[in-house]
Structure formats: structure tokens, C-alpha cells
XYZ file of C-alpha atoms in Angstrom:
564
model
C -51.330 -5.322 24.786
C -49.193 -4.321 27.782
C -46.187 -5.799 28.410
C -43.818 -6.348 31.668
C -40.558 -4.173 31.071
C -38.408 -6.825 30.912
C -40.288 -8.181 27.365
C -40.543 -4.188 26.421
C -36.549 -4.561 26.148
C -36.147 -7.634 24.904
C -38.678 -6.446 21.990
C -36.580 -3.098 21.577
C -33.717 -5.632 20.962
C -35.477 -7.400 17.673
C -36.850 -4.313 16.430
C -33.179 -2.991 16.248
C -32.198 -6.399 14.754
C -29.745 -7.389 17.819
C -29.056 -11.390 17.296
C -26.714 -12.062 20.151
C -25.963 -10.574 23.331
C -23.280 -10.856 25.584
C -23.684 -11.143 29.345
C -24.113 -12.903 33.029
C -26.926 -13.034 35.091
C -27.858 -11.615 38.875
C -30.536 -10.252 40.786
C -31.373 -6.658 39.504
C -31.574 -8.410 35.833
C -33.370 -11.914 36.480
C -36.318 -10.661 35.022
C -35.005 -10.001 31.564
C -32.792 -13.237 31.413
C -36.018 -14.772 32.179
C -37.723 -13.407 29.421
C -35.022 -13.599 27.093
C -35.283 -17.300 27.814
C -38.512 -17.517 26.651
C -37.873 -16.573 23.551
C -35.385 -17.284 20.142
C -34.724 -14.614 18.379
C -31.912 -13.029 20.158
C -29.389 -15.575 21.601
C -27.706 -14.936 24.939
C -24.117 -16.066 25.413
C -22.985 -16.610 28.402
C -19.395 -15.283 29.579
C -17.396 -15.847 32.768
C -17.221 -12.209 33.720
C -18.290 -9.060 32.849
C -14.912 -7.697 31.463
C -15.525 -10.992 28.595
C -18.678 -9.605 27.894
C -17.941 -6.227 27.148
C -14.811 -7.177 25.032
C -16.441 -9.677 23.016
C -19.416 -7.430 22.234
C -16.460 -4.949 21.395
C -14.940 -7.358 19.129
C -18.573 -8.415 17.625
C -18.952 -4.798 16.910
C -15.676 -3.853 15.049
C -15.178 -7.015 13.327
C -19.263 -6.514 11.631
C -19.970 -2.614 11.810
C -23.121 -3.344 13.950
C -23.649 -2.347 17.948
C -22.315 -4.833 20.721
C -25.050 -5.584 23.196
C -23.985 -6.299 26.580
C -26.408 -7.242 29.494
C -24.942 -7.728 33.544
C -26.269 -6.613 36.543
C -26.231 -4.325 39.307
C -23.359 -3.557 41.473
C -20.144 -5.449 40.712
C -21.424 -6.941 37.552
C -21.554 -3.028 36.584
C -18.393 -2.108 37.628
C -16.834 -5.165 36.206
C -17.913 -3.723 32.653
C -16.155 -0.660 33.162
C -12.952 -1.554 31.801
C -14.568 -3.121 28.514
C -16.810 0.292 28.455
C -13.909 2.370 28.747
C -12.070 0.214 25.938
C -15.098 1.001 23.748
C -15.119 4.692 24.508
C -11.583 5.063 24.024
C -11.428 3.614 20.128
C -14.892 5.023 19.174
C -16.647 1.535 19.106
C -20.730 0.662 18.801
C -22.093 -0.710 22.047
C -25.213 -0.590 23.989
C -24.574 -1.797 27.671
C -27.703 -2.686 29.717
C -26.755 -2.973 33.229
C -29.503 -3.488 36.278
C -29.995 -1.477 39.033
C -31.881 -1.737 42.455
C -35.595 -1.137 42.794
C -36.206 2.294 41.909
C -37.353 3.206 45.828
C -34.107 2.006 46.637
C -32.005 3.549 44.783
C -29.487 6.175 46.983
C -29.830 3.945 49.917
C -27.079 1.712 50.099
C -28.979 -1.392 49.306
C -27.612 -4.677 48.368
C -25.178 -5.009 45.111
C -26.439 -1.088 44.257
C -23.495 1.256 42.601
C -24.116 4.478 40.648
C -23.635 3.406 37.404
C -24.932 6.261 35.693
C -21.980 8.360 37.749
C -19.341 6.070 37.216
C -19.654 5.600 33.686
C -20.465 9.044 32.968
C -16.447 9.358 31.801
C -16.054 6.462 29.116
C -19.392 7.005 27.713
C -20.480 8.569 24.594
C -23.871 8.984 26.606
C -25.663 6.920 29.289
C -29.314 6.695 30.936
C -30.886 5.629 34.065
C -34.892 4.314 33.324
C -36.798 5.293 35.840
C -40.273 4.517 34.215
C -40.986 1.797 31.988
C -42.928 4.714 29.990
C -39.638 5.810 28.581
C -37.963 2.127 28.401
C -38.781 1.952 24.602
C -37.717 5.399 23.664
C -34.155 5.462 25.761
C -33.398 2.047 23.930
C -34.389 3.620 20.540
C -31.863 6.636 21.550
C -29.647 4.439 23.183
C -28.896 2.840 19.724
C -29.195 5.768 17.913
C -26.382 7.616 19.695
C -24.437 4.899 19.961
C -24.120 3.967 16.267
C -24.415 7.282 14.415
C -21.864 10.450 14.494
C -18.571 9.200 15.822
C -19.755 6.007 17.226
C -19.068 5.542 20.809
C -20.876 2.902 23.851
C -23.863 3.762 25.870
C -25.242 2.915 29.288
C -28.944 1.766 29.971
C -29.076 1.122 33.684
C -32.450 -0.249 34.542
C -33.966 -0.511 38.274
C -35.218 -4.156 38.976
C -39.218 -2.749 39.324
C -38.851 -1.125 35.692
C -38.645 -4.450 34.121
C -42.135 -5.920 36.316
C -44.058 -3.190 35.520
C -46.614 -3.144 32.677
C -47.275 -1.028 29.575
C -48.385 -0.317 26.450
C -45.339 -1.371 23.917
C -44.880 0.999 21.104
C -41.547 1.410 19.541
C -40.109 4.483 17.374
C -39.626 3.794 13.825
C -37.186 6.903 13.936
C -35.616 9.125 16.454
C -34.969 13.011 16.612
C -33.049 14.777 19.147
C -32.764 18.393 19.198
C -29.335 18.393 21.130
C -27.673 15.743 19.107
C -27.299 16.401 15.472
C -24.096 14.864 14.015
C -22.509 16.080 11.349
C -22.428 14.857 7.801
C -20.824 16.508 4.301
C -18.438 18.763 5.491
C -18.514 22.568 4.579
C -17.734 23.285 0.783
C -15.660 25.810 1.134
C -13.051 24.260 3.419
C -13.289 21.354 1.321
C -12.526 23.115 -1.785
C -9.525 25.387 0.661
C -8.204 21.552 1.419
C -8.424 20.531 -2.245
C -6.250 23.649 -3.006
C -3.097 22.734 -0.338
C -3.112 19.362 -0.995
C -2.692 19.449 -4.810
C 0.042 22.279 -3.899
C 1.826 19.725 -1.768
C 5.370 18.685 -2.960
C 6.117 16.784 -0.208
C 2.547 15.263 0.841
C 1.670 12.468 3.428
C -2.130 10.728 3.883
C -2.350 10.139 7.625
C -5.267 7.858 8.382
C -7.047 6.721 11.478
C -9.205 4.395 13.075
C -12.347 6.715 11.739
C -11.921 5.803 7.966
C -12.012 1.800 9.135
C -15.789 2.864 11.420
C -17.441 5.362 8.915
C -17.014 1.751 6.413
C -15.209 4.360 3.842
C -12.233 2.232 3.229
C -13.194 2.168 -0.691
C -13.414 5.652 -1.129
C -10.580 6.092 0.815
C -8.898 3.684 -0.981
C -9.682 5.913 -4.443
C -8.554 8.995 -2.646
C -4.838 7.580 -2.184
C -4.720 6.097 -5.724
C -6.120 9.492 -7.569
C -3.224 11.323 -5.434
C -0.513 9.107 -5.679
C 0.965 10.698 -2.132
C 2.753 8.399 0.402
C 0.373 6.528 2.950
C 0.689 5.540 6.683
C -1.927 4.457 8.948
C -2.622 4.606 12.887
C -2.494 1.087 14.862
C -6.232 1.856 14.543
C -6.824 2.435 11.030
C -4.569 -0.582 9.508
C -6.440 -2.388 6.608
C -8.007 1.136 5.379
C -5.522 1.263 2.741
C -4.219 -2.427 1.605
C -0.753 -3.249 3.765
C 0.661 -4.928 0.698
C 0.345 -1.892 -1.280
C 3.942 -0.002 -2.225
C 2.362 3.240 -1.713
C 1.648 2.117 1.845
C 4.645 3.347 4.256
C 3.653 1.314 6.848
C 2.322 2.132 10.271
C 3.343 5.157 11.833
C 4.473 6.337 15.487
C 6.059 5.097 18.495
C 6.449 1.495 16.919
C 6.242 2.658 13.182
C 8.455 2.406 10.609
C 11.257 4.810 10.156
C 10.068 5.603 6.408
C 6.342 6.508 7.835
C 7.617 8.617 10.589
C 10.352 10.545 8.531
C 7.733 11.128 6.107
C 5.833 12.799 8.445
C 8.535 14.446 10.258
C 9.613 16.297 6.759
C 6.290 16.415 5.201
C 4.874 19.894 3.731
C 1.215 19.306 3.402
C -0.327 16.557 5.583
C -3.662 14.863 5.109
C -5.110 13.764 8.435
C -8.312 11.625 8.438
C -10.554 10.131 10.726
C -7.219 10.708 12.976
C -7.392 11.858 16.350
C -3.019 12.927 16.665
C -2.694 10.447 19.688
C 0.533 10.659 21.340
C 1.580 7.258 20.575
C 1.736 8.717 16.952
C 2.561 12.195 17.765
C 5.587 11.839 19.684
C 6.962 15.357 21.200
C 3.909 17.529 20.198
C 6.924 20.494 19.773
C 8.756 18.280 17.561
C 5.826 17.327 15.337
C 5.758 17.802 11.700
C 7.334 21.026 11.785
C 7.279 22.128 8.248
C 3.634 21.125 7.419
C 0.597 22.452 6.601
C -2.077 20.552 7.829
C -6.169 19.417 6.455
C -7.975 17.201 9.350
C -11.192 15.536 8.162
C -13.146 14.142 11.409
C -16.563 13.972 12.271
C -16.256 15.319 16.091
C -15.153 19.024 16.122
C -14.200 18.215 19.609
C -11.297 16.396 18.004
C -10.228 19.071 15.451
C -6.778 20.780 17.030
C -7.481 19.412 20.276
C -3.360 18.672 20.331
C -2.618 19.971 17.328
C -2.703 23.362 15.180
C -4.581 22.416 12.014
C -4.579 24.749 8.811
C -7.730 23.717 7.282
C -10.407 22.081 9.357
C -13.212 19.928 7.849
C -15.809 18.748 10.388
C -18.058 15.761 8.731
C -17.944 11.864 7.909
C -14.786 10.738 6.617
C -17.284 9.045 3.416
C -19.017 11.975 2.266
C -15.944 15.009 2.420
C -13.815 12.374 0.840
C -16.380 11.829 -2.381
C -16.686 15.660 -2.396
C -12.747 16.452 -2.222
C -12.537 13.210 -5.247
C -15.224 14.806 -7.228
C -13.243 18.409 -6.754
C -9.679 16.835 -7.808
C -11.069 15.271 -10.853
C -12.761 18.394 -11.716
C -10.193 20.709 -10.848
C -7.658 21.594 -13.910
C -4.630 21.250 -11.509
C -2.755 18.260 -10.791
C -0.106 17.470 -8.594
C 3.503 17.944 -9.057
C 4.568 14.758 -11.022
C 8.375 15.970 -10.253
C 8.007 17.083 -6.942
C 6.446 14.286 -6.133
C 8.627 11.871 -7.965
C 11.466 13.324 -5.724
C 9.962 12.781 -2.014
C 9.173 9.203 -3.200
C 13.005 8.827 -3.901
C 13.586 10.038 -0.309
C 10.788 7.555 1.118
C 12.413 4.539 -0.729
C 15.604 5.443 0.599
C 14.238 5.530 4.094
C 12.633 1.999 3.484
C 15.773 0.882 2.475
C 17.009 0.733 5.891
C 14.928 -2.027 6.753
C 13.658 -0.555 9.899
C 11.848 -4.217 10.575
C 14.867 -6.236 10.708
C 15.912 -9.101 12.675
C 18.406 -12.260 13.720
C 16.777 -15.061 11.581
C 19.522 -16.729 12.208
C 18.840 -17.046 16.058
C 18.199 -20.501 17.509
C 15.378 -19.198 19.527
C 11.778 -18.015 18.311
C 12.011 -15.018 17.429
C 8.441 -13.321 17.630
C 7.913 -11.178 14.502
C 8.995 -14.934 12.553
C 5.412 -16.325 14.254
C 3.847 -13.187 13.090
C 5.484 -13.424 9.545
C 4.658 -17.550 8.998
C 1.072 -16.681 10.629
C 0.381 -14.257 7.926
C 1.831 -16.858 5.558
C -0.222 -19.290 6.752
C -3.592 -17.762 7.098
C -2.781 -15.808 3.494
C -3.265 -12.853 5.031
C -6.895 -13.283 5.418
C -7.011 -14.120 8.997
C -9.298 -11.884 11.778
C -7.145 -10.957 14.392
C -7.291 -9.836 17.658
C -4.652 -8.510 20.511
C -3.852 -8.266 23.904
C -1.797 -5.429 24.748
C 2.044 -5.322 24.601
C 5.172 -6.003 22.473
C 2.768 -9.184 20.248
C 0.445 -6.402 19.380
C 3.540 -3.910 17.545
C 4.740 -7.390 16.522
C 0.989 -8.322 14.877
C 0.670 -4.875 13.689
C 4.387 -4.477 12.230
C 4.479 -7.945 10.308
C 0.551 -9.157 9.490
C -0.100 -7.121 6.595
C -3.795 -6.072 6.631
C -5.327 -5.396 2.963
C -9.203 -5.063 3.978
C -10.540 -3.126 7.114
C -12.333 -4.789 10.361
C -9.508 -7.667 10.832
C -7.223 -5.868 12.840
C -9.001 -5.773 15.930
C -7.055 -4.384 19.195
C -7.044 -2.542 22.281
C -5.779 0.859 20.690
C -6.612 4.235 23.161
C -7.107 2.516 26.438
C -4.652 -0.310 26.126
C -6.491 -3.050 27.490
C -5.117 -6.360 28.949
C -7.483 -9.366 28.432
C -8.818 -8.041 25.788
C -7.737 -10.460 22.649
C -9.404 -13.734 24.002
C -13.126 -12.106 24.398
C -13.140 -9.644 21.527
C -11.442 -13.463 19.174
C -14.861 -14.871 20.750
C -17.340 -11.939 19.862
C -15.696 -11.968 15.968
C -16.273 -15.537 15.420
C -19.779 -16.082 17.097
C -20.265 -12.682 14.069
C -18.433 -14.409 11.048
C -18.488 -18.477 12.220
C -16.736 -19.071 8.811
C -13.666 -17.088 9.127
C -10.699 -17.767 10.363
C -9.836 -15.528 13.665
C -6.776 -15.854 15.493
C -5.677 -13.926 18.982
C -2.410 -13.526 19.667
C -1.516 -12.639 23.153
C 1.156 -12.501 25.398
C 1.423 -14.837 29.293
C 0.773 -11.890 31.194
C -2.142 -10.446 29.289
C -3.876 -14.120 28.249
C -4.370 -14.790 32.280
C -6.352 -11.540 32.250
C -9.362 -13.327 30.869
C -8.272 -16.547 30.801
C -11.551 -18.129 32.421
C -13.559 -16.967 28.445
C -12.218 -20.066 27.188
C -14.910 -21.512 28.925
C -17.177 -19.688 27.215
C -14.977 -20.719 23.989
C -16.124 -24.464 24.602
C -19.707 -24.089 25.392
C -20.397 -22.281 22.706
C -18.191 -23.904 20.228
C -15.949 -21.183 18.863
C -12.617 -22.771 17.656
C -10.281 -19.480 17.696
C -6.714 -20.041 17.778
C -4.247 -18.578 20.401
C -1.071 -17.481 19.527
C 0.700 -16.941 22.767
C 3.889 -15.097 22.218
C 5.654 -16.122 25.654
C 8.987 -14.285 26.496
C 8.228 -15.026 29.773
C 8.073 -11.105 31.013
C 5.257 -8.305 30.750
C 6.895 -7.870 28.069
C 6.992 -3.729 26.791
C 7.413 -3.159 30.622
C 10.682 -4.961 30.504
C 11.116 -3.025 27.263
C 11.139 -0.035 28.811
C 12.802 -0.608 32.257
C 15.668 -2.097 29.849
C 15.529 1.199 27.995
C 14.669 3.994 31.031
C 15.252 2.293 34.175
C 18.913 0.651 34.027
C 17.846 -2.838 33.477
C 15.791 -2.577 37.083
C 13.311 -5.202 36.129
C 10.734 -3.974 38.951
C 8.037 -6.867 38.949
C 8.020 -7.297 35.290
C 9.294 -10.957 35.361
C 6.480 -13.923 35.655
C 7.813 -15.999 38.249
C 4.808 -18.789 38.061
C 3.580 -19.381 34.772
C 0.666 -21.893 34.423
C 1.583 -24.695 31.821
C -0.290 -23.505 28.507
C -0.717 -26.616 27.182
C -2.442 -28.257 30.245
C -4.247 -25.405 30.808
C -5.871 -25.534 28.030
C -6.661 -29.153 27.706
C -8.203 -28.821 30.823
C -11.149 -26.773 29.368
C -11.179 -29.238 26.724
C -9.599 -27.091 23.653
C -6.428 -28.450 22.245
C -2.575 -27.242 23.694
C 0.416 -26.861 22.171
C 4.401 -25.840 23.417
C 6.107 -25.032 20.502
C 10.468 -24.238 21.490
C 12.366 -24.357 18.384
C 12.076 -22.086 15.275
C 11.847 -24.876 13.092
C 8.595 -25.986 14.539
C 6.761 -22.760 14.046
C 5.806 -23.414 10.814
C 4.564 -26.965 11.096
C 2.353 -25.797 14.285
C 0.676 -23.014 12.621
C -0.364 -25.028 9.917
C -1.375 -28.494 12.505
C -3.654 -25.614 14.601
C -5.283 -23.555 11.419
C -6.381 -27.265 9.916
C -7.876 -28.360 13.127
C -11.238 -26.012 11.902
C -13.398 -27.405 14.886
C -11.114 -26.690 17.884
C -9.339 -24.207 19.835
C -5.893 -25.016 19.329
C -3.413 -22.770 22.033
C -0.199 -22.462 20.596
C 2.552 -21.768 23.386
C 5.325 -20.169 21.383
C 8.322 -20.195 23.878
C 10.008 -16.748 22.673
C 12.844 -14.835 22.869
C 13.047 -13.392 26.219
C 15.021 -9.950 25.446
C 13.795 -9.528 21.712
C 12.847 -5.788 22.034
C 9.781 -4.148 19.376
C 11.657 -1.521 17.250
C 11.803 0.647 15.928
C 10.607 2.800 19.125
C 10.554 6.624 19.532
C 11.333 7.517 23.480
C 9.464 9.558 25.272
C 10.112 13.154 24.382
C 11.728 12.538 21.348
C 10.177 13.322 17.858
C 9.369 11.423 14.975
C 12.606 11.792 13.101
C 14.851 10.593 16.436
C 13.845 6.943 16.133
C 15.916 4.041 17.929
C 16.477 1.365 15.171
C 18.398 -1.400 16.985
């Protein structure tokens, strides 16, 4: 039986199990909303711009492991996902983007809401495709998902001209997909493993380095057994936290530009360092010159395009973080050598004596909120077990500094591209996934007004997350860093005409709250996280010059950290 294009892609979206996608309607894609209405096996939500759709498929994807779906159309609706697309691309996330395009005899001409979408997205994509015959629709969806969700994961583009989805064909849909160009590494080569194996149990003073690729290849486990079977110091990237459990005493915290001293000093005197499913971003790097200077180095990743793309590594091992890891386990049990209980006993004495400085202090004495207290009584609170998503700013190092994250998928954040209005969307996306958990976004003024209008979307479709707005009044790490570089010249940092919160909020029906005295934090936390069938936004009136350290300046290196 033939079918119109638009029901060809709404069918490719059951047969790869899709159950919600994210989107908002126009002219180029009328035909598949249509359709999708006619049906109820995948649900459509309904944002209030494109940017909410792309960061709450985002969100659905990291919090559950499976693709975001996102569906606009032509013209601005495209190029109003780019920022959410780029987001994606940026931390290595799941996502197939549909977006429609003009009539295929139209397209090149200028016509009405018609952009290049294939051309503009071609930079923060893993891959994208323009369907000009509905005789490929079914097979660029089946690659669309395929790319997207195997190798290092990444979002793709399926722009779709408004005649594709009328005309008629034959629906057949592959039950599995080979392409000759794109063959993704797996197990990684034995003999580098077994080279690795050999440096790392010669290691005397040895650091695990983890990214954001251990928390997507679902290896956290493994990983996990890894550490343990070492017993080596471990940090994680902002991206990777919850791969190893934050409560853990052989975790050293998070490392880099807001990490803690005894996670960047480790790395800074390190002699052997693991890196894995790390990409050396220079948030963690720091002065490339100045980084870990006296260490060998093994880097485990699954794109070879990553492997010493900043950095010099010793032993390189292209493949998924899951399989070298179960080979290099396998190897260390086997092998007769074991690593250097004295040596080792020795560097951890250093490390605890870097901890001891308490690099995460503060005034708890101070009469006004002070934000890493919200963060500390919200992890209280929520015992720890809370999903939670970020805007972009100081609450994010405060969130990633002080909620300690023991299982992977809950820290869910804007890491590579750095994305404003991005917490509210991506909270949305994680709780339509998991209704049942708890999800909380905290947020800052300037970045909650980004995308503001999605807790609209929030009421229709009943998803009570809770807002923790962190409001110091400022963009905040911009007046952090005029303060520090730019002599106190607060250059349009300062938000001269803040909305109330609390009315705000009520007036898109969710529940508000202004919270100005430390002694009311706690009480508030726990009056929002009991109200389970409402969006409670709690307006934390912070301290306006509380800075995040500790903080490595530009051009420094990772052992010439600013404590205070």
C-alpha cells in the first residue's frame, strides 16, 4: 500500500520506537503534524519556540540514552533550532531533527520562509540530509538514526521539501543499515591496550581523568570497576559527573577551571594519566604549555578525530569506552603485576593534604543567601537523587561543585557550547522521559528569561519541575570576570529590570516563591519538593558579589589556582 510521505515518516518514527517528539508547527511541515494527528502512538508536545524544542529533546535524550526527536519548519523555525543543534553537537548528544523545507521546485529561489538548512547546519552536525524523493524518505530516516545514535553519538538534520511529504509510495522500512563510509569503531586494538595496561600499573603517581563519553557509551559500571580494581585518584569533567559516585573518597572532585584544587594538583603533578571518553577541553586544560607536565598519557575515545587533537598522548586507544575498559580489566586481573601499594599510598597522602585546604569553602555565617548553601540543602533535600538540569553561569559550577552525583544521566547541562536557556527545556524533556522522578533546574535571572515562555509548555502538559533560581541580580560569571580582568568595569552585566519571579510565574499558573533570608532556604526547598503536582519557582534572592572558586585565569595552569 502506498503511502503519502508525511505517514512514510511518521511510520519510520514507530518502527524506531520514538514515543514523543518535540516541536511547533508551520507551513513546509503541516502535512506531517496532520498526520501525526491522526494517529497515537507517538505524542507531539508542543513548545513555544524552536530553541525549547531542541533543548528538551536534548534533555529527553541524555537523561534516557535514547535519540531526541525534534520536528519545526522551514525558514526561521530552522534557524531557531540551531542553537539547540549546536548544543547537541557540542556535548556528543542523540538527536534526530526533522525540519521542512519549500517545495522541492522551489528550492534556491528565494521563496517564502525557505533557508538552507542543509548549509547552515552543516557545522554542528554529526551529519545532515536534504530528501529530495520520497523514494529515499525511509532509508535517510533509518540512517538518520543510525548515525545519530551509534559511534560517538552526535544530532542529525532531515530537512524535508513540503511536496516530499504529499507524494505517494510504496513503504518499506530497513530492518538494518550498512554504510560503507561510516564504520565506527568498537574494541580497541590489543596491543595498545595491553601497551596502556603496562604504564598504568607502572604509575606511582596515577590520575583517572573521565569525560562526558563514559556517562553516553552507558559504561559507568565498568568504569566504576576500573577505578576500584586500581585504587588511583579520580576526577571527572563537568560532563562526565555521576560516572564515578561523587560521594566516593577516591573521587577528587571535578576538575578544571572551577575544580577543586586537590583534582587539579593531581593532575598538574601526575606521572601516568588515564584519560577516557575525555576530549582535553580548555575549560579543563588550562594553559595547554602548562598542562600535566610530568605525565605520560593513555586516551581511550571512540573518535580518532579526538585523539591528540590538543594534546600529545603516549598511548592512543581508539574504540568504545565499554569494551577497551572490559579488555584493559580482564588484562589487570590477569596480569602478575600490581600497582605500587607504597607509591601509591604516598600520592594519596599528598591528595589528602590538598583536600585539606577546603578549596569549597565559604561565609556560612553571612546574613545573605549564599548560593552553594541552596545547592548544599537541595542535595539534602532531594537525597541526592534529584535530575538536574542548568543554565549556564556561576549556578551551574555552584550545582556541579556542591550536588554530589553518584549515578550517571542526572547531571544534565550545557557543557561545550555553553548554552543560555537551556535548563528550563532540557528539566521539561527529562520529566515528560522519567514522570516519576524528581527533576529540578536551577538557573540564574539572566539565563531563565532565555526560555522563559517553555513554562507554558510546563502547564499544558503537566510537568511539575522545580526552578531553583539563583538570583544575584547580575549575569553573573560575566561580573565574575570583569571583577577579576576588567577593574570592576561592570560593562552591561547588571540586570537593571528584573521581572518579579513570583508573579511571573503565577501568571502561567505554576506556583512562585521569593525566598531572602538564609534561614528560609531550607523550609522552601522542602514546601516546593512536597508540592509533587506543581511547578513550584523558587526565587532565591542571592548574594550579589559571591564569586565561584576556586577559578584558574586564563593562561594560567592547573597548579596556579585562585582560592579566595
Amino acid at each position: 500500500m502506498e503511502l503519502t510521505g508525511a505517514e512514510i515518516l511518521v511510520r519510520c518514527l514507530k518502527e524506531e520506537g520514538v514515543k514523543h517528539v518535540f516541536g511547533y508547527p508551520g507551513g513546509a511541515v503541516l502535512n506531517i503534524y496532520d498526520t501525526l494527528n491522526a494517529q497515537d502512538d507517538v505524542d507531539h508536545i508542543l513548545v513555544r519556540h524552536e530553541q525549547g524544542a531542541t533543548h528538551a529533546a536534548d534533555g529527553y535524550a541524555r537523561a534516557t540514552g535514547k535519540p531526541g526527536v525534534v520536528l519545526v519548519t522551514s525558514g526561521p523555525g530552522a534557524t531557531n533550532a540551531v542553537t539547540g543543534i549546536a548544543t547537541a553537537f557540542m556535548d556528543s548528544i542523540p538527536m534526530v531533527i526533522i525540519t521542512g523545507q519549500v517545495p522541492t521546485h522551489a528550492i534556491g529561489s528565494d521563496a517564502f520562509q525557505e533557508v538552507d538548512a542543509v548549509g547552515i547546519t552543516r557545522p554542528c552536525v554529526k551529519h545532515n540530509f536534504l530528501v529530495k524523493d520520497i523514494k529515499d524518505l525511509a532509508l535517510t530516516m533509518k540512517k538518520a538514526f543510525h548515525v545519530a545514535t551509534t559511534g560517538r553519538p552526535g544530532p542529525v538534520v532531515v530537512d524535508v521539501p513540503k511536496d516530499v511529504t504529499t507524494d505517494r509510495y510504496a513503504f518499506e522500512y530497513p530492518k538494518k543499515i550498512e554504510m560503507r563510509s561510516y564504520k565506527p569503531a568498537s574494541k580497541g586494538h590489543t596491543g595498545q591496550v595491553r601497551k596502556a595496561m603496562d604504564m598504568i600499573l607502572a604509575a606511582r603517581k596515577p590520575m583517572i581523568y573521565s569525560g562526558g563519553g563514559v556517562v553516553l557509551d552507558k559504561s559507568h559500571e565498568v568504569f566504576t570497576e576500573f577505578c576500584r580494581l586500581l585504587g588511583y585518584p579520580v576526577t571527572n569533567t563537568l560532563m562526565g559527573l555521576g560516572a564515578f559516585p561523587g560521594t566516593d573518597p577516591q573521587f577528587v572532585g571535578m576538575l578544571g577551571m572551577h575544580g577543586t584544587y586537590e583534582a587539579n594538583m593531581g593532575m598538574h603533578h601526575c606521572d601516568v594519566l588515564i584519560a577516557i571518553g575525555a576530549r582535553f577541553d580548555d575549560r579543563v586544560t588550562g594553559n595547554i604549555e602548562k598542562f600535566c607536565p610530568h605525565a605520560q598519557i593513555v586516551h581511550i575515545d571512540i573518535d580518532p578525530s579526538s585523539i591528540a587533537k590538543t594534546v600529545k598522548v603516549d598511548v592512543p586507544i581508539v574504540g568504545a569506552v565499554g569494551p577497551v575498559l572490559r579488555q584493559l580489566n580482564r588484562m589487570i586481573r590477569e596480569s602478575e603485576r600490581k600497582p605500587d601499594e607504597k607509591a601509591l599510598a604516598e600520592w594519596w597522602k599528598q591528595i589528602e593534604e590538598w583536600r585539606a585546604t577546603d578549596c569549597l569553602r565559604y561565609d556560612r555565617a553571612s546574613k545573605r543567601i549564599k548560593p552553594q548553601y541552596v545547592m548544599e540543602e537541595l542535595y539534602r533535600v532531594t537525597g541526592g537523587k534529584a535530575y538536574v538540569t542548568s543554565d549556564v553561569g556561576q549556578h551551574q559550577m555552584w550545582a556541579a561543585q556542591f550536588y554530589k552525583f553518584d549515578l550517571p544521566n542526572r547531571w544534565i547541562n550545557s557543557g561545550g557550547l555553553g548554552t543560555m536557556g537551556f535548563g528550563l527545556p532540557a528539566a521539561l524533556g527529562v520529566k515528560l522521559a522519567l514522570p516519576d522522578e524528581e527533576v529540578v533546574c536551577v538557573t540564574g535571572e539572566a539565563s531563565i528569561i532565555m526560555c522563559i515562555q517553555e513554562l507554558s509548555t510546563a502547564l499544558q502538559y503537566g510537568l511539575p519541575v522545580k526552578v531553583v533560581n539563583l538570583n544575584n541580580g547580575y549575569m553573573g560569571m560575566v561580573r565574575q570576570w570583569q571583577e577579576f580582568f576588567y577593574q570592576k568595569r561592570y560593562a552591561m552585566s547588571y540586570m537593571e529590570a528584573l521581572p518579579d519571579f513570583v508573579k511571573l510565574a503565577e501568571s502561567f499558573g505554576h506556583v512562585g516563591m521569593k525566598i531572602e533570608k538564609p534561614g528560609d532556604v531550607t523550609g522552601a526547598l522542602e514546601e516546593a519538593m512536597a508540592m509533587k503536582d506543581r511547578l513550584v519557582f523558587m526565587d532565591f534572592i542571592t548574594d550579589p558579589e559571591e564569586n565561584v572558586y576556586p577559578m584558574i585565569p586564563a593562561g594560567a595552569g592547573q597548579n596556579e589556582m585562585i582560592l579566595v
